[in-house]
């Protein structure tokens, strides 16, 4: 069987027209993430430098198969990994935080908000409410994107999409 990332990439290349709704939804997700980015950054820049248990470790740096669908729908190529110790600080972490644009970080990074971060965000009620609404909208668009991809995969490939493993088991 093809490695998942190549399998998904190939499927996009060969069926771009049929996957137009998936592509449209991936753009909506990207725009939504870009919209909430300043508010998240405003809070992480205060909370994270004080953190004693930084959540950015190598284990969280990998795309899962849904992330790959999103990345290829955007017409992008997954970033390169060095396979380092899972528990060590993430290879994409710099002195100024993550070097990846938020919209292309692994979904596990983008959907995770620790208690301290939530506490900080909730102190700014108006912005927090807007952020929360956008996040819900994003989650719905993401689920719809994956559902549509699987539907098209079934229709075109005549099979269920079985790729559920994460990329870390493969050499990029
Ligand atoms: S998001 Fe939370 S757990 Fe992660 S580094 Fe910032 S304060 Fe720490
Ligand atoms: S947000 Fe960036 S630095 Fe943090 S775990 Fe994710 S990829 Fe690594």
Short mmCIF file of C-alpha atoms and ligand atoms in Angstrom, two decimals:
data_model
loop_
_atom_site.label_atom_id
_atom_site.label_comp_id
_atom_site.label_asym_id
_atom_site.label_seq_id
_atom_site.Cartn_x
_atom_site.Cartn_y
_atom_site.Cartn_z
CA UNK A 1 0.00 0.00 0.00
CA UNK A 2 1.19 3.53 -0.70
CA UNK A 3 2.39 5.60 2.19
CA UNK A 4 -0.59 7.69 3.37
CA UNK A 5 0.84 11.08 2.48
CA UNK A 6 1.60 10.04 -1.10
CA UNK A 7 -1.70 8.27 -1.42
CA UNK A 8 -3.62 11.39 -0.40
CA UNK A 9 -1.41 13.66 -2.51
CA UNK A 10 -1.92 11.47 -5.57
CA UNK A 11 -5.66 11.36 -4.99
CA UNK A 12 -5.81 15.16 -4.96
CA UNK A 13 -3.68 15.43 -8.09
CA UNK A 14 -5.87 13.00 -10.01
CA UNK A 15 -9.27 14.24 -8.82
CA UNK A 16 -8.95 17.96 -8.25
CA UNK A 17 -12.25 18.84 -9.88
CA UNK A 18 -14.23 16.26 -7.91
CA UNK A 19 -12.60 17.47 -4.72
CA UNK A 20 -13.50 21.15 -5.24
CA UNK A 21 -15.79 21.23 -2.18
CA UNK A 22 -13.00 19.76 -0.01
CA UNK A 23 -10.65 22.45 -1.33
CA UNK A 24 -13.22 25.17 -0.67
CA UNK A 25 -13.70 23.96 2.92
CA UNK A 26 -9.94 23.76 3.54
CA UNK A 27 -9.69 27.44 2.55
CA UNK A 28 -12.49 28.30 4.99
CA UNK A 29 -10.61 26.47 7.75
CA UNK A 30 -7.40 28.30 6.89
CA UNK A 31 -9.15 31.69 6.91
CA UNK A 32 -10.79 30.89 10.25
CA UNK A 33 -7.46 29.93 11.82
CA UNK A 34 -5.90 33.14 10.51
CA UNK A 35 -8.80 35.08 12.01
CA UNK A 36 -8.27 33.74 15.53
CA UNK A 37 -4.48 33.83 15.32
CA UNK A 38 -3.97 37.37 16.73
CA UNK A 39 -6.17 36.72 19.77
CA UNK A 40 -4.42 33.41 20.54
CA UNK A 41 -1.02 35.00 20.04
CA UNK A 42 -1.96 37.91 22.27
CA UNK A 43 -2.57 35.40 25.07
CA UNK A 44 0.18 32.83 24.44
CA UNK A 45 2.73 35.63 24.40
CA UNK A 46 1.76 36.41 28.00
CA UNK A 47 1.09 32.91 29.34
CA UNK A 48 3.60 30.62 27.61
CA UNK A 49 6.87 32.33 28.60
CA UNK A 50 5.88 31.68 32.23
CA UNK A 51 4.97 28.03 31.63
CA UNK A 52 6.82 25.35 33.56
CA UNK A 53 5.53 22.44 31.51
CA UNK A 54 5.66 23.54 27.88
CA UNK A 55 3.30 21.46 25.73
CA UNK A 56 5.39 21.80 22.54
CA UNK A 57 7.27 18.50 22.37
CA UNK A 58 8.24 16.47 19.31
CA UNK A 59 5.43 14.00 19.87
CA UNK A 60 2.93 16.71 18.93
CA UNK A 61 4.72 17.86 15.79
CA UNK A 62 3.33 15.28 13.39
CA UNK A 63 0.43 15.57 11.01
CA UNK A 64 -2.26 12.94 11.21
CA UNK A 65 -4.14 11.72 8.14
CA UNK A 66 -6.87 14.39 8.47
CA UNK A 67 -4.19 17.08 8.60
CA UNK A 68 -2.71 15.68 5.40
CA UNK A 69 -6.08 15.92 3.67
CA UNK A 70 -6.22 19.59 4.73
CA UNK A 71 -2.61 20.31 3.68
CA UNK A 72 -3.00 18.71 0.25
CA UNK A 73 -6.38 20.36 -0.26
CA UNK A 74 -4.58 23.69 0.20
CA UNK A 75 -2.10 22.60 -2.48
CA UNK A 76 0.76 22.55 0.05
CA UNK A 77 3.46 20.00 0.86
CA UNK A 78 3.90 18.66 4.40
CA UNK A 79 6.92 20.05 6.22
CA UNK A 80 10.00 17.91 6.74
CA UNK A 81 10.56 16.12 10.04
CA UNK A 82 13.68 15.08 11.77
CA UNK A 83 12.77 12.05 13.84
CA UNK A 84 13.87 13.19 17.26
CA UNK A 85 13.09 12.22 20.82
CA UNK A 86 9.32 12.48 21.38
CA UNK A 87 9.67 14.05 24.79
CA UNK A 88 12.21 16.69 23.82
CA UNK A 89 11.16 20.26 22.89
CA UNK A 90 9.48 20.31 19.50
CA UNK A 91 11.76 20.69 16.50
CA UNK A 92 9.58 23.59 15.30
CA UNK A 93 9.83 25.50 18.56
CA UNK A 94 11.97 28.62 18.54
CA UNK A 95 12.67 31.31 21.12
CA UNK A 96 9.65 33.14 19.69
CA UNK A 97 7.30 30.15 19.72
CA UNK A 98 6.33 27.90 16.83
CA UNK A 99 8.03 28.67 13.52
CA UNK A 100 5.10 27.22 11.53
CA UNK A 101 2.26 29.52 10.55
CA UNK A 102 -0.67 28.66 12.74
CA UNK A 103 -2.87 27.66 9.81
CA UNK A 104 -0.49 24.83 8.87
CA UNK A 105 0.35 23.51 12.32
CA UNK A 106 -0.80 20.00 13.18
CA UNK A 107 -4.46 20.08 14.20
CA UNK A 108 -3.52 18.68 17.62
CA UNK A 109 -1.57 21.90 18.22
CA UNK A 110 -4.35 24.13 16.94
CA UNK A 111 -7.16 22.49 18.91
CA UNK A 112 -5.24 22.41 22.18
CA UNK A 113 -5.70 25.16 24.76
CA UNK A 114 -4.41 24.56 28.25
CA UNK A 115 -6.17 25.80 31.39
CA UNK A 116 -3.85 28.79 31.84
CA UNK A 117 -4.41 29.85 28.27
CA UNK A 118 -8.20 29.58 28.61
CA UNK A 119 -8.07 31.56 31.86
CA UNK A 120 -6.13 34.30 30.12
CA UNK A 121 -8.46 34.41 27.10
CA UNK A 122 -11.61 34.44 29.21
CA UNK A 123 -10.43 37.62 30.90
CA UNK A 124 -11.15 39.41 27.62
CA UNK A 125 -14.87 38.48 27.26
CA UNK A 126 -15.78 40.20 24.00
CA UNK A 127 -12.80 38.83 22.05
CA UNK A 128 -13.16 35.47 23.76
CA UNK A 129 -16.79 35.14 22.61
CA UNK A 130 -15.81 35.94 19.02
CA UNK A 131 -12.91 33.51 19.23
CA UNK A 132 -15.18 30.78 20.61
CA UNK A 133 -17.72 31.29 17.82
CA UNK A 134 -15.03 31.14 15.14
CA UNK A 135 -13.56 28.02 16.72
CA UNK A 136 -16.94 26.26 16.56
CA UNK A 137 -17.38 27.32 12.95
CA UNK A 138 -13.89 26.02 12.21
CA UNK A 139 -14.55 22.67 13.85
CA UNK A 140 -17.72 22.27 11.75
CA UNK A 141 -15.91 23.22 8.53
CA UNK A 142 -13.12 20.76 9.38
CA UNK A 143 -15.56 17.89 10.00
CA UNK A 144 -17.45 18.69 6.82
CA UNK A 145 -14.16 18.77 4.85
CA UNK A 146 -13.18 15.31 6.11
CA UNK A 147 -16.68 13.91 5.56
CA UNK A 148 -16.73 15.22 1.99
CA UNK A 149 -13.25 13.81 1.30
CA UNK A 150 -14.29 10.37 2.54
CA UNK A 151 -17.49 10.53 0.51
CA UNK A 152 -15.55 11.35 -2.65
CA UNK A 153 -12.97 8.71 -1.87
CA UNK A 154 -15.71 6.09 -1.58
CA UNK A 155 -17.32 7.26 -4.83
CA UNK A 156 -14.11 7.48 -6.85
CA UNK A 157 -11.90 4.78 -5.38
CA UNK A 158 -14.84 2.50 -4.51
CA UNK A 159 -13.35 1.90 -1.10
CA UNK A 160 -13.44 3.23 2.43
CA UNK A 161 -10.62 5.56 3.36
CA UNK A 162 -8.57 3.42 5.65
CA UNK A 163 -5.65 5.71 6.24
CA UNK A 164 -5.82 6.54 9.90
CA UNK A 165 -2.21 6.14 10.91
CA UNK A 166 -0.04 9.16 11.59
CA UNK A 167 2.81 10.27 9.42
CA UNK A 168 5.43 9.73 12.06
CA UNK A 169 5.66 6.07 11.16
CA UNK A 170 6.84 7.03 7.70
CA UNK A 171 9.96 8.69 6.48
CA UNK A 172 9.20 12.00 4.82
S1 LIG B 1 -0.14 26.55 25.79
FE1 LIG B 1 -0.22 26.21 28.00
S2 LIG B 1 0.91 24.30 28.35
FE2 LIG B 1 1.46 25.05 26.30
S3 LIG B 1 3.32 26.27 26.60
FE3 LIG B 1 1.57 27.68 26.70
S4 LIG B 1 1.05 27.82 28.88
FE4 LIG B 1 2.34 26.01 28.60
S1 LIG B 2 2.68 24.35 17.97
FE1 LIG B 2 4.52 24.18 16.69
S2 LIG B 2 6.21 24.08 18.16
FE2 LIG B 2 4.33 23.53 19.28
S3 LIG B 2 4.16 21.29 19.12
FE3 LIG B 2 2.98 22.18 17.45
S4 LIG B 2 4.39 22.18 15.72
FE4 LIG B 2 5.62 21.97 17.57
#
